[in-house]
Short mmCIF file of C-alpha atoms and ligand atoms in Angstrom, two decimals:
data_model
loop_
_atom_site.label_atom_id
_atom_site.label_comp_id
_atom_site.label_asym_id
_atom_site.label_seq_id
_atom_site.Cartn_x
_atom_site.Cartn_y
_atom_site.Cartn_z
CA MET A 49 9.51 -34.16 8.14
CA ASN A 50 8.17 -31.77 10.73
CA HIS A 51 8.44 -34.01 13.76
CA ASP A 52 8.97 -30.92 15.88
CA LYS A 53 5.32 -30.10 15.22
CA LEU A 54 4.25 -33.14 17.20
CA ALA A 55 3.89 -32.99 20.95
CA GLU A 56 5.01 -36.05 22.90
CA PRO A 57 3.85 -38.32 24.34
CA GLY A 58 0.37 -39.09 22.97
CA LEU A 59 -1.44 -37.20 20.27
CA PRO A 60 0.11 -34.10 18.72
CA ALA A 61 -1.02 -30.63 19.67
CA ARG A 62 -3.47 -30.04 16.84
CA ASP A 63 -4.14 -26.38 17.74
CA SER A 64 -0.55 -25.37 17.22
CA PHE A 65 -0.09 -27.43 14.06
CA VAL A 66 0.71 -25.22 11.05
CA SER A 67 0.37 -26.83 7.65
CA GLY A 68 3.19 -26.18 5.20
CA TRP A 69 1.74 -28.33 2.44
CA GLN A 70 -0.84 -25.65 1.60
CA ASP A 71 2.05 -23.54 0.28
CA ARG A 72 3.12 -26.31 -2.12
CA LEU A 73 -0.16 -26.37 -4.04
CA HIS A 74 -0.05 -25.89 -7.82
CA LEU A 75 -3.37 -24.79 -9.33
CA LEU A 76 -3.89 -25.79 -12.94
CA ASP A 77 -6.78 -25.35 -15.33
CA SER A 78 -7.31 -28.37 -17.58
CA VAL A 79 -5.09 -31.47 -17.44
CA VAL A 80 -5.46 -35.09 -18.50
CA SER A 81 -4.90 -36.29 -14.93
CA THR A 82 -3.39 -34.61 -11.88
CA GLN A 83 -1.68 -37.97 -11.17
CA GLU A 84 0.54 -37.41 -14.21
CA GLU A 85 1.24 -33.78 -13.28
CA ALA A 86 2.22 -34.76 -9.73
CA LYS A 87 4.45 -37.54 -11.08
CA LYS A 88 6.29 -35.06 -13.30
CA LEU A 89 6.93 -32.86 -10.26
CA ALA A 90 8.01 -35.84 -8.15
CA GLU A 91 10.44 -37.00 -10.88
CA ALA A 92 11.88 -33.46 -10.93
CA GLY A 93 12.57 -33.77 -7.19
CA ALA A 94 9.56 -31.96 -5.68
CA PRO A 95 9.41 -32.37 -1.88
CA GLU A 96 6.62 -34.33 -0.28
CA GLY A 97 3.46 -32.41 0.25
CA THR A 98 3.74 -30.92 -3.23
CA ALA A 99 0.19 -30.97 -4.58
CA VAL A 100 -1.49 -30.37 -7.92
CA ARG A 101 -5.15 -29.43 -8.20
CA ALA A 102 -6.90 -28.96 -11.53
CA GLU A 103 -10.20 -27.36 -12.44
CA GLU A 104 -10.87 -30.15 -14.92
CA GLN A 105 -9.44 -33.54 -15.86
CA THR A 106 -10.01 -34.83 -19.35
CA GLY A 107 -8.66 -38.30 -18.53
CA GLY A 108 -9.17 -38.59 -14.78
CA ARG A 109 -8.69 -42.16 -13.65
CA GLY A 110 -9.96 -44.30 -10.82
CA ARG A 111 -9.02 -47.67 -9.42
CA MET A 112 -9.08 -50.79 -11.57
CA GLY A 113 -8.72 -48.86 -14.81
CA ARG A 114 -11.98 -46.97 -14.39
CA LYS A 115 -12.54 -43.40 -15.59
CA TRP A 116 -13.00 -40.69 -12.98
CA HIS A 117 -15.63 -38.14 -13.95
CA SER A 118 -13.99 -34.72 -13.31
CA PRO A 119 -16.11 -31.88 -14.76
CA LYS A 120 -14.75 -28.34 -14.84
CA GLY A 121 -15.08 -26.20 -11.72
CA LYS A 122 -17.18 -28.76 -9.85
CA GLY A 123 -14.81 -30.79 -7.74
CA ILE A 124 -11.48 -31.10 -6.02
CA TRP A 125 -9.29 -33.11 -8.38
CA MET A 126 -5.94 -33.21 -6.62
CA SER A 127 -2.77 -35.32 -6.34
CA ILE A 128 -0.12 -35.10 -3.63
CA VAL A 129 3.49 -36.32 -3.63
CA LEU A 130 4.48 -38.50 -0.64
CA ARG A 131 7.98 -39.82 0.05
CA PRO A 132 7.70 -42.12 3.06
CA ASP A 133 10.45 -44.55 3.96
CA LEU A 134 8.07 -47.50 3.98
CA PRO A 135 8.13 -51.19 2.99
CA LEU A 136 5.97 -51.76 -0.08
CA ALA A 137 3.66 -54.08 1.85
CA LEU A 138 2.56 -51.17 4.03
CA THR A 139 1.62 -48.72 1.26
CA PRO A 140 -2.12 -49.63 1.58
CA GLN A 141 -1.95 -47.86 4.96
CA LEU A 142 -1.40 -44.59 3.09
CA THR A 143 -4.73 -45.03 1.28
CA LEU A 144 -6.50 -45.46 4.61
CA LEU A 145 -4.64 -42.46 6.05
CA ALA A 146 -5.77 -40.30 3.11
CA GLY A 147 -9.35 -41.48 3.60
CA VAL A 148 -9.30 -40.42 7.25
CA ALA A 149 -7.82 -37.02 6.38
CA VAL A 150 -10.40 -36.27 3.68
CA CYS A 151 -13.30 -37.57 5.78
CA THR A 152 -12.25 -35.35 8.70
CA ALA A 153 -11.90 -32.28 6.46
CA ILE A 154 -15.27 -32.86 4.78
CA ARG A 155 -17.06 -33.26 8.12
CA GLU A 156 -15.41 -30.12 9.54
CA VAL A 157 -15.86 -27.83 6.54
CA THR A 158 -19.27 -28.95 5.24
CA GLY A 159 -20.95 -30.82 8.10
CA VAL A 160 -21.85 -33.62 5.65
CA PRO A 161 -21.67 -36.89 7.65
CA ALA A 162 -19.26 -38.71 5.37
CA GLY A 163 -18.07 -42.23 6.22
CA ILE A 164 -15.37 -44.50 4.81
CA LYS A 165 -16.06 -47.70 2.91
CA TRP A 166 -12.99 -49.96 2.85
CA PRO A 167 -10.55 -49.32 1.43
CA ASN A 168 -10.85 -45.93 -0.15
CA ASP A 169 -14.37 -44.72 -0.90
CA LEU A 170 -16.05 -41.93 1.01
CA LEU A 171 -19.80 -42.27 1.11
CA ALA A 172 -22.63 -39.97 2.11
CA GLY A 173 -26.26 -41.03 1.98
CA GLY A 174 -25.04 -44.45 0.80
CA ARG A 175 -23.43 -43.03 -2.36
CA LYS A 176 -19.90 -42.13 -3.30
CA ILE A 177 -18.67 -38.55 -2.79
CA CYS A 178 -14.93 -39.16 -2.96
CA GLY A 179 -12.44 -41.69 -4.28
CA ILE A 180 -8.77 -42.09 -3.46
CA LEU A 181 -6.17 -43.57 -5.79
CA LEU A 182 -2.72 -44.31 -4.38
CA GLU A 183 -0.08 -45.00 -7.01
CA SER A 184 3.45 -46.10 -6.08
CA CYS A 185 6.64 -45.49 -8.02
CA LEU A 186 9.32 -48.07 -7.32
CA ARG A 187 13.10 -47.76 -7.52
CA GLU A 188 15.60 -50.54 -6.83
CA GLY A 189 12.80 -52.74 -5.54
CA GLY A 190 11.62 -50.23 -2.94
CA LEU A 191 9.17 -47.36 -2.75
CA HIS A 192 10.63 -44.24 -4.41
CA TYR A 193 7.56 -42.07 -3.93
CA ALA A 194 3.77 -42.37 -3.89
CA ILE A 195 1.11 -40.16 -5.41
CA ALA A 196 -2.11 -39.85 -3.44
CA GLY A 197 -4.92 -38.89 -5.82
CA ILE A 198 -8.05 -37.46 -4.26
CA GLY A 199 -11.28 -36.83 -6.15
CA ILE A 200 -14.01 -35.05 -4.18
CA SER A 201 -17.35 -34.47 -5.89
CA ALA A 202 -17.98 -31.10 -4.31
CA ASN A 203 -20.47 -29.04 -6.31
CA LEU A 204 -21.86 -31.45 -8.86
CA THR A 205 -25.61 -31.29 -9.43
CA PRO A 206 -27.61 -34.38 -10.48
CA GLU A 207 -27.44 -33.09 -14.09
CA ASP A 208 -23.61 -33.18 -13.96
CA TYR A 209 -23.61 -36.97 -13.66
CA PRO A 210 -23.66 -39.22 -16.71
CA ASP A 211 -26.29 -41.99 -16.65
CA TYR A 212 -23.88 -44.68 -15.45
CA LEU A 213 -23.14 -42.68 -12.26
CA GLN A 214 -26.67 -41.48 -11.44
CA GLU A 215 -27.36 -44.30 -8.97
CA VAL A 216 -23.93 -44.54 -7.34
CA GLY A 217 -22.54 -41.00 -7.22
CA THR A 218 -23.50 -38.01 -5.14
CA SER A 219 -21.88 -34.72 -4.14
CA LEU A 220 -21.34 -32.56 -1.08
CA LEU A 221 -23.70 -30.00 -2.64
CA ILE A 222 -26.48 -32.58 -2.96
CA GLU A 223 -25.90 -34.16 0.46
CA GLY A 224 -25.49 -30.75 2.12
CA GLY A 225 -28.96 -29.53 1.18
CA GLY A 226 -27.88 -27.44 -1.84
CA ILE A 227 -25.25 -25.32 -0.08
CA PRO A 228 -22.25 -24.83 -2.42
CA VAL A 229 -18.90 -25.92 -1.05
CA ASP A 230 -16.03 -23.44 -0.85
CA ARG A 231 -13.50 -25.57 -2.73
CA GLU A 232 -10.51 -23.45 -1.67
CA GLN A 233 -11.42 -23.80 2.01
CA LEU A 234 -11.96 -27.55 1.65
CA THR A 235 -8.69 -27.97 -0.27
CA ARG A 236 -6.77 -26.20 2.50
CA ALA A 237 -8.48 -28.33 5.15
CA VAL A 238 -7.69 -31.57 3.28
CA LEU A 239 -4.01 -30.64 2.93
CA ALA A 240 -3.76 -29.60 6.58
CA GLU A 241 -5.41 -32.85 7.79
CA LEU A 242 -3.31 -34.95 5.47
CA GLU A 243 -0.06 -33.35 6.60
CA TYR A 244 -1.05 -33.62 10.26
CA LEU A 245 -2.01 -37.29 10.02
CA TYR A 246 1.02 -38.12 7.89
CA CYS A 247 3.35 -36.58 10.51
CA LEU A 248 1.49 -38.51 13.18
CA TYR A 249 1.84 -41.73 11.17
CA LEU A 250 5.59 -41.30 10.62
CA ASP A 251 6.03 -40.49 14.29
CA GLN A 252 3.74 -43.03 15.94
CA GLY A 253 2.99 -45.69 13.35
CA PHE A 254 -0.32 -46.98 12.01
CA GLN A 255 -2.23 -47.44 15.29
CA PRO A 256 -3.65 -43.87 15.66
CA VAL A 257 -4.70 -43.83 11.98
CA LYS A 258 -6.23 -47.30 12.37
CA GLU A 259 -8.33 -46.18 15.33
CA LEU A 260 -9.53 -43.05 13.51
CA TRP A 261 -10.34 -45.09 10.39
CA GLU A 262 -12.33 -47.61 12.43
CA SER A 263 -14.31 -44.78 14.07
CA MET A 264 -15.21 -43.32 10.63
CA SER A 265 -15.91 -46.61 8.89
CA VAL A 266 -19.28 -47.48 7.39
CA THR A 267 -17.95 -50.98 6.61
CA LEU A 268 -17.30 -52.40 10.08
CA GLY A 269 -20.10 -54.49 11.54
CA ARG A 270 -21.56 -55.11 8.08
CA GLN A 271 -21.84 -58.35 6.15
CA ILE A 272 -19.46 -58.13 3.18
CA SER A 273 -19.33 -59.89 -0.14
CA PHE A 274 -16.04 -59.93 -2.03
CA ARG A 275 -14.50 -61.60 -5.05
CA THR A 276 -11.61 -64.06 -4.76
CA ALA A 277 -9.81 -66.19 -7.35
CA GLN A 278 -12.22 -69.00 -6.33
CA GLY A 279 -15.38 -66.90 -6.76
CA ARG A 280 -17.43 -64.78 -4.38
CA SER A 281 -17.14 -65.12 -0.64
CA GLU A 282 -18.76 -63.49 2.38
CA GLY A 283 -17.95 -62.47 5.93
CA LYS A 284 -18.64 -59.89 8.60
CA ALA A 285 -16.21 -56.92 8.66
CA VAL A 286 -14.78 -56.79 12.18
CA GLY A 287 -11.68 -54.58 11.99
CA LEU A 288 -8.41 -53.66 10.29
CA ASP A 289 -5.27 -55.74 10.64
CA GLU A 290 -1.88 -54.12 11.28
CA ASN A 291 -1.22 -53.75 7.52
CA GLY A 292 -4.53 -52.08 6.77
CA GLY A 293 -6.23 -55.23 5.46
CA LEU A 294 -9.91 -55.72 6.24
CA GLN A 295 -10.58 -58.48 8.76
CA LEU A 296 -13.60 -60.64 7.97
CA GLN A 297 -15.20 -63.18 10.27
CA ASP A 298 -16.96 -66.21 8.81
CA GLU A 299 -19.89 -68.08 10.38
CA ALA A 300 -17.54 -70.40 12.26
CA GLY A 301 -15.80 -67.39 13.85
CA ASN A 302 -12.59 -67.68 11.80
CA ILE A 303 -10.99 -64.37 10.91
CA THR A 304 -9.15 -63.73 7.64
CA SER A 305 -7.88 -60.49 6.08
CA ILE A 306 -8.37 -59.18 2.59
CA LEU A 307 -5.66 -56.80 1.43
CA SER A 308 -7.03 -55.35 -1.78
CA GLY A 309 -9.97 -55.51 -4.09
CA GLU A 310 -13.54 -54.36 -3.99
CA ILE A 311 -16.19 -55.25 -1.50
CA GLU A 312 -19.96 -55.01 -1.50
CA MET A 313 -21.88 -54.33 1.69
CA ILE A 314 -24.93 -56.60 1.84
O1 BTN B 534 -12.37 -44.28 -6.37
C1 BTN B 534 -11.48 -44.35 -7.22
O2 BTN B 534 -11.52 -45.21 -8.11
C2 BTN B 534 -10.32 -43.40 -7.13
C3 BTN B 534 -10.61 -42.09 -7.82
C4 BTN B 534 -9.46 -41.10 -7.75
C5 BTN B 534 -9.72 -39.84 -8.53
C6 BTN B 534 -8.65 -38.81 -8.34
S1 BTN B 534 -9.10 -37.22 -8.98
C7 BTN B 534 -7.47 -36.66 -8.76
C8 BTN B 534 -6.55 -37.79 -9.17
N1 BTN B 534 -6.34 -37.76 -10.61
C9 BTN B 534 -6.84 -38.84 -11.22
O3 BTN B 534 -6.78 -39.05 -12.44
N2 BTN B 534 -7.40 -39.64 -10.32
C10 BTN B 534 -7.29 -39.11 -8.97
#
């Protein structure tokens, strides 16, 4: 890992940071899912930062077994190999890290005021513009590698969305007043941000990522409804815990964390 790129102490010198991950990008045309393509590369020993982007996914997948709509030439459908030396319990932090990186890149390149809904959705205008899927491969009970899948709805028009996504999905094109996104520029920015933040994380731990995530969150301060084994429950989102779980405060002031799952902001 390029620790020599990080200035010490404090935050790294961003201006002098040169991304190497941009040179490890494989561009493909049509694939079932870039997650599978990245896994093949990881199994063959590809170094971390190796990325696969496809023009189209015929079987793009989201969290919880959902399909991910990935029409040809319209988005950034990309998966990146990560090989952190990390306890399994901390892998959710990587999802949050990826969210911060993509949110930063989107704001910088397009000016669209994206925000992060815990844990991994990027929203603009209250609708989803990006989803992140982190899949872990285990070996001998530990993390062997992780694949960070990033789906950014860049240049989709309203007509590109099937009926079931019309109300919930949007794109950078729509939210940016009809200005098409340069997908190559945004891809490079995402990889540079991701590499930078990942180096920072390995060097300094979760705290800097946590603070950035909290500053970009559209979840904090909101009343949240979430599903538990006992049914639905509610609380006010007040912060992230040290593992990346969402801290919720109930009416009595008690704080508990949720580590995974889906929330609704009410
Ligand atoms: O919000 C979600 O449910 C996560 C969506 C992740 C989609 C991306 S697109 C690139 C990569 N390949 C996939 O099949 N899924 C991820």
